[in-house]
């Protein structure tokens, strides 16, 4: 199944201390919906939509999670590389992201294009 970039609407970053941030693609920019209700790892207010420049992850190696509600395909961190699993689930492991929001945005865009190339 081919996933168009405009169909991928939600991307989340989760670091090892468990904050989760949802990146919502909007005209090539990474907008963030914070869904953090436990302490640490994220600067922002839970449930608030803000641009990525207002966020900074404290952890140095977040993993990226991509969810596409159109085709119900989920990409999440586990293991190495990308694996096709049952019920249209893909696995992606992301490494090397820095703590700046700019690096997180680049990482998300890279993953979206990478996943598009595999499908």
PDB file of C-alpha atoms in Angstrom:
ATOM      1  CA  UNK A   1       0.000   0.000   0.000  1.00  0.00           C
ATOM      2  CA  UNK A   2       1.319   3.416  -0.940  1.00  0.00           C
ATOM      3  CA  UNK A   3       1.155   6.141   1.694  1.00  0.00           C
ATOM      4  CA  UNK A   4       1.169   9.674   0.365  1.00  0.00           C
ATOM      5  CA  UNK A   5       3.039  12.159   2.505  1.00  0.00           C
ATOM      6  CA  UNK A   6      -0.112  14.220   2.981  1.00  0.00           C
ATOM      7  CA  UNK A   7      -1.826  11.121   4.408  1.00  0.00           C
ATOM      8  CA  UNK A   8       0.674  10.807   7.232  1.00  0.00           C
ATOM      9  CA  UNK A   9      -0.836  13.200   9.720  1.00  0.00           C
ATOM     10  CA  UNK A  10       0.485  12.203  13.125  1.00  0.00           C
ATOM     11  CA  UNK A  11       4.033  11.531  14.225  1.00  0.00           C
ATOM     12  CA  UNK A  12       5.130  11.020  17.812  1.00  0.00           C
ATOM     13  CA  UNK A  13       8.531  11.074  19.458  1.00  0.00           C
ATOM     14  CA  UNK A  14       9.073   9.037  22.594  1.00  0.00           C
ATOM     15  CA  UNK A  15      12.317   9.123  24.534  1.00  0.00           C
ATOM     16  CA  UNK A  16      13.510   6.574  27.065  1.00  0.00           C
ATOM     17  CA  UNK A  17      11.964   8.403  30.022  1.00  0.00           C
ATOM     18  CA  UNK A  18       8.537   8.115  28.429  1.00  0.00           C
ATOM     19  CA  UNK A  19       7.304  11.541  27.381  1.00  0.00           C
ATOM     20  CA  UNK A  20       5.266  11.386  24.171  1.00  0.00           C
ATOM     21  CA  UNK A  21       4.914  14.239  21.716  1.00  0.00           C
ATOM     22  CA  UNK A  22       2.699  14.088  18.642  1.00  0.00           C
ATOM     23  CA  UNK A  23       3.961  15.863  15.561  1.00  0.00           C
ATOM     24  CA  UNK A  24       1.144  16.842  13.235  1.00  0.00           C
ATOM     25  CA  UNK A  25       2.336  17.471   9.682  1.00  0.00           C
ATOM     26  CA  UNK A  26       1.076  20.762   8.290  1.00  0.00           C
ATOM     27  CA  UNK A  27       2.470  22.130   5.010  1.00  0.00           C
ATOM     28  CA  UNK A  28       5.836  20.518   5.598  1.00  0.00           C
ATOM     29  CA  UNK A  29       6.196  21.890   9.108  1.00  0.00           C
ATOM     30  CA  UNK A  30       6.149  19.795  12.253  1.00  0.00           C
ATOM     31  CA  UNK A  31       3.431  20.943  14.621  1.00  0.00           C
ATOM     32  CA  UNK A  32       3.335  19.331  18.009  1.00  0.00           C
ATOM     33  CA  UNK A  33       0.466  18.233  20.182  1.00  0.00           C
ATOM     34  CA  UNK A  34       1.805  17.495  23.642  1.00  0.00           C
ATOM     35  CA  UNK A  35       0.208  14.537  25.331  1.00  0.00           C
ATOM     36  CA  UNK A  36       2.465  14.457  28.335  1.00  0.00           C
ATOM     37  CA  UNK A  37       0.882  13.828  31.705  1.00  0.00           C
ATOM     38  CA  UNK A  38       3.922  12.508  33.507  1.00  0.00           C
ATOM     39  CA  UNK A  39       6.951  14.504  34.542  1.00  0.00           C
ATOM     40  CA  UNK A  40      10.224  14.989  32.733  1.00  0.00           C
ATOM     41  CA  UNK A  41      11.614  15.063  29.239  1.00  0.00           C
ATOM     42  CA  UNK A  42       9.425  17.652  27.580  1.00  0.00           C
ATOM     43  CA  UNK A  43       8.949  21.395  27.804  1.00  0.00           C
ATOM     44  CA  UNK A  44       5.314  22.198  27.052  1.00  0.00           C
ATOM     45  CA  UNK A  45       1.749  21.950  28.262  1.00  0.00           C
ATOM     46  CA  UNK A  46      -0.221  18.714  27.803  1.00  0.00           C
ATOM     47  CA  UNK A  47      -2.886  18.997  25.098  1.00  0.00           C
ATOM     48  CA  UNK A  48      -1.426  22.199  23.656  1.00  0.00           C
ATOM     49  CA  UNK A  49      -0.688  22.535  19.941  1.00  0.00           C
ATOM     50  CA  UNK A  50       2.567  24.430  19.372  1.00  0.00           C
ATOM     51  CA  UNK A  51       5.244  24.674  16.720  1.00  0.00           C
ATOM     52  CA  UNK A  52       8.279  22.443  17.144  1.00  0.00           C
ATOM     53  CA  UNK A  53      10.593  25.358  17.879  1.00  0.00           C
ATOM     54  CA  UNK A  54       8.894  25.758  21.261  1.00  0.00           C
ATOM     55  CA  UNK A  55       9.737  22.240  22.335  1.00  0.00           C
ATOM     56  CA  UNK A  56      12.973  20.654  23.394  1.00  0.00           C
ATOM     57  CA  UNK A  57      13.413  17.010  24.279  1.00  0.00           C
ATOM     58  CA  UNK A  58      15.939  16.501  27.053  1.00  0.00           C
ATOM     59  CA  UNK A  59      16.783  12.980  25.985  1.00  0.00           C
ATOM     60  CA  UNK A  60      19.452  12.538  23.322  1.00  0.00           C
ATOM     61  CA  UNK A  61      18.049   9.478  21.551  1.00  0.00           C
ATOM     62  CA  UNK A  62      14.281   9.651  21.014  1.00  0.00           C
ATOM     63  CA  UNK A  63      12.512   7.084  18.882  1.00  0.00           C
ATOM     64  CA  UNK A  64       9.975   8.114  16.281  1.00  0.00           C
ATOM     65  CA  UNK A  65       6.458   6.783  15.923  1.00  0.00           C
ATOM     66  CA  UNK A  66       4.379   7.432  12.816  1.00  0.00           C
ATOM     67  CA  UNK A  67       0.647   6.753  12.703  1.00  0.00           C
ATOM     68  CA  UNK A  68      -1.357   7.087   9.497  1.00  0.00           C
ATOM     69  CA  UNK A  69      -5.105   7.133  10.237  1.00  0.00           C
ATOM     70  CA  UNK A  70      -5.965   6.902   6.538  1.00  0.00           C
ATOM     71  CA  UNK A  71      -4.606   3.393   6.040  1.00  0.00           C
ATOM     72  CA  UNK A  72      -4.287   2.559   9.737  1.00  0.00           C
ATOM     73  CA  UNK A  73      -0.572   1.820   9.478  1.00  0.00           C
ATOM     74  CA  UNK A  74       1.506   2.278  12.612  1.00  0.00           C
ATOM     75  CA  UNK A  75       5.263   2.758  12.714  1.00  0.00           C
ATOM     76  CA  UNK A  76       6.847   2.409  16.121  1.00  0.00           C
ATOM     77  CA  UNK A  77      10.231   1.675  17.747  1.00  0.00           C
ATOM     78  CA  UNK A  78      11.176  -1.899  18.477  1.00  0.00           C
ATOM     79  CA  UNK A  79      14.129  -3.960  17.400  1.00  0.00           C
ATOM     80  CA  UNK A  80      16.306  -2.837  14.496  1.00  0.00           C
ATOM     81  CA  UNK A  81      15.433  -1.570  11.065  1.00  0.00           C
ATOM     82  CA  UNK A  82      11.952  -1.775   9.577  1.00  0.00           C
ATOM     83  CA  UNK A  83       9.853  -4.927   9.728  1.00  0.00           C
ATOM     84  CA  UNK A  84       6.450  -5.615   8.229  1.00  0.00           C
ATOM     85  CA  UNK A  85       4.211  -7.212  10.816  1.00  0.00           C
ATOM     86  CA  UNK A  86       0.654  -8.457  10.983  1.00  0.00           C
ATOM     87  CA  UNK A  87      -2.272  -6.090  10.435  1.00  0.00           C
ATOM     88  CA  UNK A  88      -0.230  -3.552   8.493  1.00  0.00           C
ATOM     89  CA  UNK A  89       2.164  -2.709  11.297  1.00  0.00           C
ATOM     90  CA  UNK A  90       5.686  -1.518  10.509  1.00  0.00           C
ATOM     91  CA  UNK A  91       8.532  -1.163  12.984  1.00  0.00           C
ATOM     92  CA  UNK A  92      11.144   1.579  12.848  1.00  0.00           C
ATOM     93  CA  UNK A  93      14.105   2.199  15.117  1.00  0.00           C
ATOM     94  CA  UNK A  94      15.449   5.741  15.108  1.00  0.00           C
ATOM     95  CA  UNK A  95      18.804   6.693  16.573  1.00  0.00           C
ATOM     96  CA  UNK A  96      21.041   9.726  16.852  1.00  0.00           C
ATOM     97  CA  UNK A  97      18.500  12.525  17.231  1.00  0.00           C
ATOM     98  CA  UNK A  98      19.800  15.469  19.248  1.00  0.00           C
ATOM     99  CA  UNK A  99      17.992  17.465  21.887  1.00  0.00           C
ATOM    100  CA  UNK A 100      17.045  20.404  19.675  1.00  0.00           C
ATOM    101  CA  UNK A 101      13.567  20.704  18.196  1.00  0.00           C
ATOM    102  CA  UNK A 102      15.128  21.398  14.789  1.00  0.00           C
ATOM    103  CA  UNK A 103      16.819  17.993  14.829  1.00  0.00           C
ATOM    104  CA  UNK A 104      13.559  16.318  15.828  1.00  0.00           C
ATOM    105  CA  UNK A 105      11.790  17.968  12.905  1.00  0.00           C
ATOM    106  CA  UNK A 106      14.487  16.803  10.486  1.00  0.00           C
ATOM    107  CA  UNK A 107      14.265  13.293  11.885  1.00  0.00           C
ATOM    108  CA  UNK A 108      10.509  13.156  11.386  1.00  0.00           C
ATOM    109  CA  UNK A 109      10.739  14.369   7.788  1.00  0.00           C
ATOM    110  CA  UNK A 110      13.466  11.849   7.059  1.00  0.00           C
ATOM    111  CA  UNK A 111      11.388   8.995   8.436  1.00  0.00           C
ATOM    112  CA  UNK A 112       8.304   9.996   6.462  1.00  0.00           C
ATOM    113  CA  UNK A 113      10.276   9.966   3.201  1.00  0.00           C
ATOM    114  CA  UNK A 114      12.030   6.726   4.174  1.00  0.00           C
ATOM    115  CA  UNK A 115       8.782   4.948   4.961  1.00  0.00           C
ATOM    116  CA  UNK A 116       7.233   6.243   1.731  1.00  0.00           C
ATOM    117  CA  UNK A 117      10.121   4.709  -0.184  1.00  0.00           C
ATOM    118  CA  UNK A 118       9.500   1.287   1.359  1.00  0.00           C
ATOM    119  CA  UNK A 119       5.772   1.093   0.686  1.00  0.00           C
TER     120      UNK A 119
END
